[in-house]
Amino acid sequence: MILSRLHIALMIAVVVIDVTFVGALPRSQGSPPPPPPPLADYSPTTWARYSFDDGRFSARFPGKPVESVENPPSGVNAPPKHDVGFKGLLTYNVSYVDFPVVLEQRVKIEDLLQGTKGAMLRSLADPESRIVAEHCIDVGGYKALFFEIDRGQKETYRFEIIPVGKRLYVVSVAGRRGSADELEGADNFEKIARGFFESLQVSDTPAAKPN
């Protein structure tokens, strides 16, 4: 079965995350705001690792992630989208879709990565959105694409698109940039996002079933 652009576009249209941004702390007259609590988000090396046998991946999250499945609309021939996500200081998400064929046997990986990125940008439909960073990466031996989208001055999204066999993963961290009022200042987004992405481990081999 030939991999259709409709399949990819349908999955990507619902990948972009609905982020709840953390508002600034209220200021009182004549005194600085109190420091925020030491959220688990600030310490990626201490996060628990969660494994998902059906998803064939594991990753560290600052709290217990929630799994969900979104089926395509009635009458649309497309695979369901699986999500594993957690909302903390930022929003962390791993989405994947399974196709009936090995992806690189039907499309060039470079074309798949760029086509998926383009569909994601179109789904935002926001004139303030722009790509500020993009490069090819290696995730566990699989060719992947990293890119970052900024929406105005504060909101930012980081994505990794990873084709693995018949499966397409889209990994993301989204939220607002840090500010000087936060526990670790303006650089905390960089450290937190990097910690999440670097914790991801994917496999093309299903987990062995117990006897």
mmCIF file with all atom_site columns, C-alpha atoms in Angstrom:
data_model
loop_
_atom_site.group_PDB
_atom_site.id
_atom_site.type_symbol
_atom_site.label_atom_id
_atom_site.label_alt_id
_atom_site.label_comp_id
_atom_site.label_asym_id
_atom_site.label_entity_id
_atom_site.label_seq_id
_atom_site.pdbx_PDB_ins_code
_atom_site.Cartn_x
_atom_site.Cartn_y
_atom_site.Cartn_z
_atom_site.occupancy
_atom_site.B_iso_or_equiv
_atom_site.pdbx_formal_charge
_atom_site.auth_seq_id
_atom_site.auth_comp_id
_atom_site.auth_asym_id
_atom_site.auth_atom_id
_atom_site.pdbx_PDB_model_num
ATOM 1   C CA . MET A 1 1   ? 0.000   0.000   0.000  1.00 0.00 ? 1   MET A CA 1
ATOM 2   C CA . ILE A 1 2   ? 1.481   3.329   -1.043 1.00 0.00 ? 2   ILE A CA 1
ATOM 3   C CA . LEU A 1 3   ? 2.008   5.839   1.757  1.00 0.00 ? 3   LEU A CA 1
ATOM 4   C CA . SER A 1 4   ? -0.307  8.752   0.967  1.00 0.00 ? 4   SER A CA 1
ATOM 5   C CA . ARG A 1 5   ? 0.197   12.371  1.859  1.00 0.00 ? 5   ARG A CA 1
ATOM 6   C CA . LEU A 1 6   ? -3.261  12.335  3.431  1.00 0.00 ? 6   LEU A CA 1
ATOM 7   C CA . HIS A 1 7   ? -2.051  9.933   6.118  1.00 0.00 ? 7   HIS A CA 1
ATOM 8   C CA . ILE A 1 8   ? 0.831   12.193  7.055  1.00 0.00 ? 8   ILE A CA 1
ATOM 9   C CA . ALA A 1 9   ? -1.202  15.403  6.913  1.00 0.00 ? 9   ALA A CA 1
ATOM 10  C CA . LEU A 1 10  ? -3.941  13.951  9.135  1.00 0.00 ? 10  LEU A CA 1
ATOM 11  C CA . MET A 1 11  ? -1.492  12.867  11.800 1.00 0.00 ? 11  MET A CA 1
ATOM 12  C CA . ILE A 1 12  ? 0.444   16.123  11.778 1.00 0.00 ? 12  ILE A CA 1
ATOM 13  C CA . ALA A 1 13  ? -2.673  18.305  11.909 1.00 0.00 ? 13  ALA A CA 1
ATOM 14  C CA . VAL A 1 14  ? -3.379  17.081  15.442 1.00 0.00 ? 14  VAL A CA 1
ATOM 15  C CA . VAL A 1 15  ? 0.219   16.794  16.689 1.00 0.00 ? 15  VAL A CA 1
ATOM 16  C CA . VAL A 1 16  ? 0.733   20.484  17.471 1.00 0.00 ? 16  VAL A CA 1
ATOM 17  C CA . ILE A 1 17  ? 0.144   20.739  21.178 1.00 0.00 ? 17  ILE A CA 1
ATOM 18  C CA . ASP A 1 18  ? -2.477  22.852  22.944 1.00 0.00 ? 18  ASP A CA 1
ATOM 19  C CA . VAL A 1 19  ? -0.137  24.380  25.494 1.00 0.00 ? 19  VAL A CA 1
ATOM 20  C CA . THR A 1 20  ? -1.246  25.939  28.770 1.00 0.00 ? 20  THR A CA 1
ATOM 21  C CA . PHE A 1 21  ? 1.371   28.550  29.493 1.00 0.00 ? 21  PHE A CA 1
ATOM 22  C CA . VAL A 1 22  ? 2.387   29.382  33.031 1.00 0.00 ? 22  VAL A CA 1
ATOM 23  C CA . GLY A 1 23  ? 1.575   33.011  33.829 1.00 0.00 ? 23  GLY A CA 1
ATOM 24  C CA . ALA A 1 24  ? 3.954   35.408  35.505 1.00 0.00 ? 24  ALA A CA 1
ATOM 25  C CA . LEU A 1 25  ? 3.776   35.655  39.278 1.00 0.00 ? 25  LEU A CA 1
ATOM 26  C CA . PRO A 1 26  ? 1.873   38.697  40.598 1.00 0.00 ? 26  PRO A CA 1
ATOM 27  C CA . ARG A 1 27  ? 3.974   41.565  41.861 1.00 0.00 ? 27  ARG A CA 1
ATOM 28  C CA . SER A 1 28  ? 3.240   43.456  45.047 1.00 0.00 ? 28  SER A CA 1
ATOM 29  C CA . GLN A 1 29  ? 4.035   47.120  45.659 1.00 0.00 ? 29  GLN A CA 1
ATOM 30  C CA . GLY A 1 30  ? 7.479   47.749  47.095 1.00 0.00 ? 30  GLY A CA 1
ATOM 31  C CA . SER A 1 31  ? 8.701   44.143  47.291 1.00 0.00 ? 31  SER A CA 1
ATOM 32  C CA . PRO A 1 32  ? 9.994   41.585  44.766 1.00 0.00 ? 32  PRO A CA 1
ATOM 33  C CA . PRO A 1 33  ? 7.871   38.510  43.979 1.00 0.00 ? 33  PRO A CA 1
ATOM 34  C CA . PRO A 1 34  ? 8.627   35.328  45.913 1.00 0.00 ? 34  PRO A CA 1
ATOM 35  C CA . PRO A 1 35  ? 10.685  32.690  44.089 1.00 0.00 ? 35  PRO A CA 1
ATOM 36  C CA . PRO A 1 36  ? 8.736   29.883  42.423 1.00 0.00 ? 36  PRO A CA 1
ATOM 37  C CA . PRO A 1 37  ? 8.696   26.426  44.011 1.00 0.00 ? 37  PRO A CA 1
ATOM 38  C CA . PRO A 1 38  ? 11.430  24.019  42.884 1.00 0.00 ? 38  PRO A CA 1
ATOM 39  C CA . LEU A 1 39  ? 9.368   22.223  40.227 1.00 0.00 ? 39  LEU A CA 1
ATOM 40  C CA . ALA A 1 40  ? 10.519  18.795  39.088 1.00 0.00 ? 40  ALA A CA 1
ATOM 41  C CA . ASP A 1 41  ? 10.844  20.212  35.558 1.00 0.00 ? 41  ASP A CA 1
ATOM 42  C CA . TYR A 1 42  ? 14.035  22.026  36.541 1.00 0.00 ? 42  TYR A CA 1
ATOM 43  C CA . SER A 1 43  ? 15.963  18.785  37.174 1.00 0.00 ? 43  SER A CA 1
ATOM 44  C CA . PRO A 1 44  ? 15.749  16.486  34.104 1.00 0.00 ? 44  PRO A CA 1
ATOM 45  C CA . THR A 1 45  ? 18.411  14.129  35.442 1.00 0.00 ? 45  THR A CA 1
ATOM 46  C CA . THR A 1 46  ? 16.126  13.222  38.361 1.00 0.00 ? 46  THR A CA 1
ATOM 47  C CA . TRP A 1 47  ? 13.018  12.441  36.277 1.00 0.00 ? 47  TRP A CA 1
ATOM 48  C CA . ALA A 1 48  ? 11.668  8.900   36.319 1.00 0.00 ? 48  ALA A CA 1
ATOM 49  C CA . ARG A 1 49  ? 11.955  6.869   33.123 1.00 0.00 ? 49  ARG A CA 1
ATOM 50  C CA . TYR A 1 50  ? 8.710   5.518   31.681 1.00 0.00 ? 50  TYR A CA 1
ATOM 51  C CA . SER A 1 51  ? 8.646   2.652   29.179 1.00 0.00 ? 51  SER A CA 1
ATOM 52  C CA . PHE A 1 52  ? 5.869   1.929   26.693 1.00 0.00 ? 52  PHE A CA 1
ATOM 53  C CA . ASP A 1 53  ? 5.994   -1.552  25.178 1.00 0.00 ? 53  ASP A CA 1
ATOM 54  C CA . ASP A 1 54  ? 3.358   -0.893  22.522 1.00 0.00 ? 54  ASP A CA 1
ATOM 55  C CA . GLY A 1 55  ? 4.991   2.401   21.638 1.00 0.00 ? 55  GLY A CA 1
ATOM 56  C CA . ARG A 1 56  ? 8.432   0.765   21.580 1.00 0.00 ? 56  ARG A CA 1
ATOM 57  C CA . PHE A 1 57  ? 10.061  3.722   23.317 1.00 0.00 ? 57  PHE A CA 1
ATOM 58  C CA . SER A 1 58  ? 11.013  5.031   26.713 1.00 0.00 ? 58  SER A CA 1
ATOM 59  C CA . ALA A 1 59  ? 11.661  8.555   27.950 1.00 0.00 ? 59  ALA A CA 1
ATOM 60  C CA . ARG A 1 60  ? 12.052  10.541  31.138 1.00 0.00 ? 60  ARG A CA 1
ATOM 61  C CA . PHE A 1 61  ? 9.186   12.800  32.201 1.00 0.00 ? 61  PHE A CA 1
ATOM 62  C CA . PRO A 1 62  ? 8.924   15.173  35.205 1.00 0.00 ? 62  PRO A CA 1
ATOM 63  C CA . GLY A 1 63  ? 5.643   13.442  36.157 1.00 0.00 ? 63  GLY A CA 1
ATOM 64  C CA . LYS A 1 64  ? 3.537   10.461  35.143 1.00 0.00 ? 64  LYS A CA 1
ATOM 65  C CA . PRO A 1 65  ? 2.556   10.871  31.475 1.00 0.00 ? 65  PRO A CA 1
ATOM 66  C CA . VAL A 1 66  ? -0.929  10.244  30.120 1.00 0.00 ? 66  VAL A CA 1
ATOM 67  C CA . GLU A 1 67  ? -1.535  7.929   27.153 1.00 0.00 ? 67  GLU A CA 1
ATOM 68  C CA . SER A 1 68  ? -4.282  8.518   24.597 1.00 0.00 ? 68  SER A CA 1
ATOM 69  C CA . VAL A 1 69  ? -5.329  7.426   21.103 1.00 0.00 ? 69  VAL A CA 1
ATOM 70  C CA . GLU A 1 70  ? -7.016  9.627   18.524 1.00 0.00 ? 70  GLU A CA 1
ATOM 71  C CA . ASN A 1 71  ? -8.815  7.918   15.652 1.00 0.00 ? 71  ASN A CA 1
ATOM 72  C CA . PRO A 1 72  ? -9.311  9.587   12.265 1.00 0.00 ? 72  PRO A CA 1
ATOM 73  C CA . PRO A 1 73  ? -12.695 11.053  11.381 1.00 0.00 ? 73  PRO A CA 1
ATOM 74  C CA . SER A 1 74  ? -15.328 8.664   10.066 1.00 0.00 ? 74  SER A CA 1
ATOM 75  C CA . GLY A 1 75  ? -14.746 7.794   6.435  1.00 0.00 ? 75  GLY A CA 1
ATOM 76  C CA . VAL A 1 76  ? -11.077 8.843   6.427  1.00 0.00 ? 76  VAL A CA 1
ATOM 77  C CA . ASN A 1 77  ? -8.659  6.036   5.635  1.00 0.00 ? 77  ASN A CA 1
ATOM 78  C CA . ALA A 1 78  ? -5.802  6.922   7.945  1.00 0.00 ? 78  ALA A CA 1
ATOM 79  C CA . PRO A 1 79  ? -4.110  5.309   10.946 1.00 0.00 ? 79  PRO A CA 1
ATOM 80  C CA . PRO A 1 80  ? -4.845  6.373   14.535 1.00 0.00 ? 80  PRO A CA 1
ATOM 81  C CA . LYS A 1 81  ? -2.466  8.695   16.337 1.00 0.00 ? 81  LYS A CA 1
ATOM 82  C CA . HIS A 1 82  ? -1.024  7.635   19.702 1.00 0.00 ? 82  HIS A CA 1
ATOM 83  C CA . ASP A 1 83  ? 0.046   10.247  22.243 1.00 0.00 ? 83  ASP A CA 1
ATOM 84  C CA . VAL A 1 84  ? 2.033   10.083  25.459 1.00 0.00 ? 84  VAL A CA 1
ATOM 85  C CA . GLY A 1 85  ? 2.257   13.429  27.196 1.00 0.00 ? 85  GLY A CA 1
ATOM 86  C CA . PHE A 1 86  ? 2.728   15.375  30.396 1.00 0.00 ? 86  PHE A CA 1
ATOM 87  C CA . LYS A 1 87  ? 2.026   19.040  31.204 1.00 0.00 ? 87  LYS A CA 1
ATOM 88  C CA . GLY A 1 88  ? 4.237   20.656  33.793 1.00 0.00 ? 88  GLY A CA 1
ATOM 89  C CA . LEU A 1 89  ? 6.210   23.869  33.523 1.00 0.00 ? 89  LEU A CA 1
ATOM 90  C CA . LEU A 1 90  ? 6.412   22.908  29.843 1.00 0.00 ? 90  LEU A CA 1
ATOM 91  C CA . THR A 1 91  ? 4.447   20.404  27.764 1.00 0.00 ? 91  THR A CA 1
ATOM 92  C CA . TYR A 1 92  ? 6.231   17.178  26.832 1.00 0.00 ? 92  TYR A CA 1
ATOM 93  C CA . ASN A 1 93  ? 4.824   14.847  24.202 1.00 0.00 ? 93  ASN A CA 1
ATOM 94  C CA . VAL A 1 94  ? 5.643   11.767  22.130 1.00 0.00 ? 94  VAL A CA 1
ATOM 95  C CA . SER A 1 95  ? 3.217   11.044  19.275 1.00 0.00 ? 95  SER A CA 1
ATOM 96  C CA . TYR A 1 96  ? 3.417   8.193   16.801 1.00 0.00 ? 96  TYR A CA 1
ATOM 97  C CA . VAL A 1 97  ? 1.513   6.724   13.882 1.00 0.00 ? 97  VAL A CA 1
ATOM 98  C CA . ASP A 1 98  ? 1.924   3.249   12.388 1.00 0.00 ? 98  ASP A CA 1
ATOM 99  C CA . PHE A 1 99  ? 1.801   2.757   8.628  1.00 0.00 ? 99  PHE A CA 1
ATOM 100 C CA . PRO A 1 100 ? 1.360   -0.528  6.703  1.00 0.00 ? 100 PRO A CA 1
ATOM 101 C CA . VAL A 1 101 ? 4.774   -0.323  5.026  1.00 0.00 ? 101 VAL A CA 1
ATOM 102 C CA . VAL A 1 102 ? 8.350   0.508   5.996  1.00 0.00 ? 102 VAL A CA 1
ATOM 103 C CA . LEU A 1 103 ? 8.494   4.249   5.391  1.00 0.00 ? 103 LEU A CA 1
ATOM 104 C CA . GLU A 1 104 ? 11.844  4.391   3.628  1.00 0.00 ? 104 GLU A CA 1
ATOM 105 C CA . GLN A 1 105 ? 10.662  1.765   1.126  1.00 0.00 ? 105 GLN A CA 1
ATOM 106 C CA . ARG A 1 106 ? 7.954   4.141   -0.165 1.00 0.00 ? 106 ARG A CA 1
ATOM 107 C CA . VAL A 1 107 ? 9.381   7.638   0.281  1.00 0.00 ? 107 VAL A CA 1
ATOM 108 C CA . LYS A 1 108 ? 12.804  9.223   0.645  1.00 0.00 ? 108 LYS A CA 1
ATOM 109 C CA . ILE A 1 109 ? 13.444  9.890   4.316  1.00 0.00 ? 109 ILE A CA 1
ATOM 110 C CA . GLU A 1 110 ? 14.547  13.452  3.556  1.00 0.00 ? 110 GLU A CA 1
ATOM 111 C CA . ASP A 1 111 ? 11.281  14.102  1.688  1.00 0.00 ? 111 ASP A CA 1
ATOM 112 C CA . LEU A 1 112 ? 9.266   12.573  4.535  1.00 0.00 ? 112 LEU A CA 1
ATOM 113 C CA . LEU A 1 113 ? 10.999  14.727  7.154  1.00 0.00 ? 113 LEU A CA 1
ATOM 114 C CA . GLN A 1 114 ? 10.590  17.952  5.184  1.00 0.00 ? 114 GLN A CA 1
ATOM 115 C CA . GLY A 1 115 ? 6.989   17.131  4.195  1.00 0.00 ? 115 GLY A CA 1
ATOM 116 C CA . THR A 1 116 ? 6.042   16.445  7.798  1.00 0.00 ? 116 THR A CA 1
ATOM 117 C CA . LYS A 1 117 ? 7.672   19.667  8.960  1.00 0.00 ? 117 LYS A CA 1
ATOM 118 C CA . GLY A 1 118 ? 5.805   21.617  6.272  1.00 0.00 ? 118 GLY A CA 1
ATOM 119 C CA . ALA A 1 119 ? 2.467   20.129  7.309  1.00 0.00 ? 119 ALA A CA 1
ATOM 120 C CA . MET A 1 120 ? 3.126   21.076  10.920 1.00 0.00 ? 120 MET A CA 1
ATOM 121 C CA . LEU A 1 121 ? 3.890   24.670  9.975  1.00 0.00 ? 121 LEU A CA 1
ATOM 122 C CA . ARG A 1 122 ? 0.732   24.901  7.907  1.00 0.00 ? 122 ARG A CA 1
ATOM 123 C CA . SER A 1 123 ? -1.318  23.533  10.802 1.00 0.00 ? 123 SER A CA 1
ATOM 124 C CA . LEU A 1 124 ? -0.173  26.426  12.995 1.00 0.00 ? 124 LEU A CA 1
ATOM 125 C CA . ALA A 1 125 ? -1.488  28.988  10.468 1.00 0.00 ? 125 ALA A CA 1
ATOM 126 C CA . ASP A 1 126 ? 0.117   31.774  12.494 1.00 0.00 ? 126 ASP A CA 1
ATOM 127 C CA . PRO A 1 127 ? 1.960   34.669  10.777 1.00 0.00 ? 127 PRO A CA 1
ATOM 128 C CA . GLU A 1 128 ? 4.124   35.106  13.873 1.00 0.00 ? 128 GLU A CA 1
ATOM 129 C CA . SER A 1 129 ? 5.425   31.536  13.710 1.00 0.00 ? 129 SER A CA 1
ATOM 130 C CA . ARG A 1 130 ? 8.884   31.098  12.241 1.00 0.00 ? 130 ARG A CA 1
ATOM 131 C CA . ILE A 1 131 ? 11.578  28.450  12.223 1.00 0.00 ? 131 ILE A CA 1
ATOM 132 C CA . VAL A 1 132 ? 14.609  29.659  14.171 1.00 0.00 ? 132 VAL A CA 1
ATOM 133 C CA . ALA A 1 133 ? 16.668  26.451  14.125 1.00 0.00 ? 133 ALA A CA 1
ATOM 134 C CA . GLU A 1 134 ? 16.733  23.289  12.031 1.00 0.00 ? 134 GLU A CA 1
ATOM 135 C CA . HIS A 1 135 ? 19.201  20.443  11.513 1.00 0.00 ? 135 HIS A CA 1
ATOM 136 C CA . CYS A 1 136 ? 19.370  16.718  10.836 1.00 0.00 ? 136 CYS A CA 1
ATOM 137 C CA . ILE A 1 137 ? 20.122  14.549  13.842 1.00 0.00 ? 137 ILE A CA 1
ATOM 138 C CA . ASP A 1 138 ? 20.655  10.907  14.745 1.00 0.00 ? 138 ASP A CA 1
ATOM 139 C CA . VAL A 1 139 ? 18.328  9.326   17.300 1.00 0.00 ? 139 VAL A CA 1
ATOM 140 C CA . GLY A 1 140 ? 19.422  5.827   18.248 1.00 0.00 ? 140 GLY A CA 1
ATOM 141 C CA . GLY A 1 141 ? 20.824  5.220   14.770 1.00 0.00 ? 141 GLY A CA 1
ATOM 142 C CA . TYR A 1 142 ? 17.758  6.591   12.947 1.00 0.00 ? 142 TYR A CA 1
ATOM 143 C CA . LYS A 1 143 ? 17.923  9.662   10.727 1.00 0.00 ? 143 LYS A CA 1
ATOM 144 C CA . ALA A 1 144 ? 15.698  12.399  12.161 1.00 0.00 ? 144 ALA A CA 1
ATOM 145 C CA . LEU A 1 145 ? 14.983  16.109  11.914 1.00 0.00 ? 145 LEU A CA 1
ATOM 146 C CA . PHE A 1 146 ? 15.102  18.661  14.716 1.00 0.00 ? 146 PHE A CA 1
ATOM 147 C CA . PHE A 1 147 ? 13.561  22.093  14.371 1.00 0.00 ? 147 PHE A CA 1
ATOM 148 C CA . GLU A 1 148 ? 12.388  24.922  16.599 1.00 0.00 ? 148 GLU A CA 1
ATOM 149 C CA . ILE A 1 149 ? 9.449   27.245  16.002 1.00 0.00 ? 149 ILE A CA 1
ATOM 150 C CA . ASP A 1 150 ? 9.068   30.566  17.786 1.00 0.00 ? 150 ASP A CA 1
ATOM 151 C CA . ARG A 1 151 ? 5.688   32.263  18.040 1.00 0.00 ? 151 ARG A CA 1
ATOM 152 C CA . GLY A 1 152 ? 6.403   35.891  18.788 1.00 0.00 ? 152 GLY A CA 1
ATOM 153 C CA . GLN A 1 153 ? 8.804   36.720  21.591 1.00 0.00 ? 153 GLN A CA 1
ATOM 154 C CA . LYS A 1 154 ? 7.788   34.227  24.269 1.00 0.00 ? 154 LYS A CA 1
ATOM 155 C CA . GLU A 1 155 ? 6.289   30.966  22.986 1.00 0.00 ? 155 GLU A CA 1
ATOM 156 C CA . THR A 1 156 ? 8.484   28.286  21.516 1.00 0.00 ? 156 THR A CA 1
ATOM 157 C CA . TYR A 1 157 ? 8.111   24.719  20.234 1.00 0.00 ? 157 TYR A CA 1
ATOM 158 C CA . ARG A 1 158 ? 10.861  22.178  19.688 1.00 0.00 ? 158 ARG A CA 1
ATOM 159 C CA . PHE A 1 159 ? 10.263  19.071  17.600 1.00 0.00 ? 159 PHE A CA 1
ATOM 160 C CA . GLU A 1 160 ? 12.033  15.916  16.560 1.00 0.00 ? 160 GLU A CA 1
ATOM 161 C CA . ILE A 1 161 ? 10.583  13.887  13.658 1.00 0.00 ? 161 ILE A CA 1
ATOM 162 C CA . ILE A 1 162 ? 11.860  10.307  13.729 1.00 0.00 ? 162 ILE A CA 1
ATOM 163 C CA . PRO A 1 163 ? 10.916  7.632   11.139 1.00 0.00 ? 163 PRO A CA 1
ATOM 164 C CA . VAL A 1 164 ? 11.524  4.145   12.574 1.00 0.00 ? 164 VAL A CA 1
ATOM 165 C CA . GLY A 1 165 ? 10.504  1.250   10.330 1.00 0.00 ? 165 GLY A CA 1
ATOM 166 C CA . LYS A 1 166 ? 6.748   1.521   9.762  1.00 0.00 ? 166 LYS A CA 1
ATOM 167 C CA . ARG A 1 167 ? 6.344   4.086   12.516 1.00 0.00 ? 167 ARG A CA 1
ATOM 168 C CA . LEU A 1 168 ? 6.643   7.863   12.501 1.00 0.00 ? 168 LEU A CA 1
ATOM 169 C CA . TYR A 1 169 ? 7.412   9.549   15.827 1.00 0.00 ? 169 TYR A CA 1
ATOM 170 C CA . VAL A 1 170 ? 6.968   13.263  16.534 1.00 0.00 ? 170 VAL A CA 1
ATOM 171 C CA . VAL A 1 171 ? 8.556   14.304  19.830 1.00 0.00 ? 171 VAL A CA 1
ATOM 172 C CA . SER A 1 172 ? 7.966   17.798  21.193 1.00 0.00 ? 172 SER A CA 1
ATOM 173 C CA . VAL A 1 173 ? 8.558   20.214  24.026 1.00 0.00 ? 173 VAL A CA 1
ATOM 174 C CA . ALA A 1 174 ? 6.450   23.361  24.070 1.00 0.00 ? 174 ALA A CA 1
ATOM 175 C CA . GLY A 1 175 ? 5.924   26.320  26.350 1.00 0.00 ? 175 GLY A CA 1
ATOM 176 C CA . ARG A 1 176 ? 7.142   29.795  27.107 1.00 0.00 ? 176 ARG A CA 1
ATOM 177 C CA . ARG A 1 177 ? 10.728  30.867  27.332 1.00 0.00 ? 177 ARG A CA 1
ATOM 178 C CA . GLY A 1 178 ? 12.309  31.464  30.713 1.00 0.00 ? 178 GLY A CA 1
ATOM 179 C CA . SER A 1 179 ? 12.561  34.870  32.332 1.00 0.00 ? 179 SER A CA 1
ATOM 180 C CA . ALA A 1 180 ? 14.802  36.428  34.951 1.00 0.00 ? 180 ALA A CA 1
ATOM 181 C CA . ASP A 1 181 ? 12.073  35.917  37.577 1.00 0.00 ? 181 ASP A CA 1
ATOM 182 C CA . GLU A 1 182 ? 12.257  32.137  37.344 1.00 0.00 ? 182 GLU A CA 1
ATOM 183 C CA . LEU A 1 183 ? 14.359  29.811  39.412 1.00 0.00 ? 183 LEU A CA 1
ATOM 184 C CA . GLU A 1 184 ? 17.118  29.384  36.843 1.00 0.00 ? 184 GLU A CA 1
ATOM 185 C CA . GLY A 1 185 ? 16.609  32.420  34.632 1.00 0.00 ? 185 GLY A CA 1
ATOM 186 C CA . ALA A 1 186 ? 16.289  32.629  30.874 1.00 0.00 ? 186 ALA A CA 1
ATOM 187 C CA . ASP A 1 187 ? 18.253  29.446  30.076 1.00 0.00 ? 187 ASP A CA 1
ATOM 188 C CA . ASN A 1 188 ? 15.967  26.933  31.790 1.00 0.00 ? 188 ASN A CA 1
ATOM 189 C CA . PHE A 1 189 ? 13.971  26.076  28.634 1.00 0.00 ? 189 PHE A CA 1
ATOM 190 C CA . GLU A 1 190 ? 17.151  24.991  26.862 1.00 0.00 ? 190 GLU A CA 1
ATOM 191 C CA . LYS A 1 191 ? 18.242  22.684  29.681 1.00 0.00 ? 191 LYS A CA 1
ATOM 192 C CA . ILE A 1 192 ? 14.795  21.175  30.246 1.00 0.00 ? 192 ILE A CA 1
ATOM 193 C CA . ALA A 1 193 ? 14.044  20.570  26.559 1.00 0.00 ? 193 ALA A CA 1
ATOM 194 C CA . ARG A 1 194 ? 17.451  19.031  25.947 1.00 0.00 ? 194 ARG A CA 1
ATOM 195 C CA . GLY A 1 195 ? 17.024  16.729  28.944 1.00 0.00 ? 195 GLY A CA 1
ATOM 196 C CA . PHE A 1 196 ? 13.722  15.405  27.583 1.00 0.00 ? 196 PHE A CA 1
ATOM 197 C CA . PHE A 1 197 ? 14.946  14.866  24.025 1.00 0.00 ? 197 PHE A CA 1
ATOM 198 C CA . GLU A 1 198 ? 18.172  13.201  25.111 1.00 0.00 ? 198 GLU A CA 1
ATOM 199 C CA . SER A 1 199 ? 16.257  10.771  27.339 1.00 0.00 ? 199 SER A CA 1
ATOM 200 C CA . LEU A 1 200 ? 14.277  9.298   24.424 1.00 0.00 ? 200 LEU A CA 1
ATOM 201 C CA . GLN A 1 201 ? 15.071  5.724   23.385 1.00 0.00 ? 201 GLN A CA 1
ATOM 202 C CA . VAL A 1 202 ? 13.245  4.144   20.439 1.00 0.00 ? 202 VAL A CA 1
ATOM 203 C CA . SER A 1 203 ? 13.280  0.669   18.894 1.00 0.00 ? 203 SER A CA 1
ATOM 204 C CA . ASP A 1 204 ? 11.987  -0.975  15.724 1.00 0.00 ? 204 ASP A CA 1
ATOM 205 C CA . THR A 1 205 ? 11.621  -4.286  17.560 1.00 0.00 ? 205 THR A CA 1
ATOM 206 C CA . PRO A 1 206 ? 8.408   -5.062  19.514 1.00 0.00 ? 206 PRO A CA 1
ATOM 207 C CA . ALA A 1 207 ? 8.927   -5.965  23.154 1.00 0.00 ? 207 ALA A CA 1
ATOM 208 C CA . ALA A 1 208 ? 9.030   -9.679  23.874 1.00 0.00 ? 208 ALA A CA 1
ATOM 209 C CA . LYS A 1 209 ? 5.804   -11.038 25.297 1.00 0.00 ? 209 LYS A CA 1
ATOM 210 C CA . PRO A 1 210 ? 6.073   -12.992 28.561 1.00 0.00 ? 210 PRO A CA 1
ATOM 211 C CA . ASN A 1 211 ? 5.456   -16.743 28.387 1.00 0.00 ? 211 ASN A CA 1
#
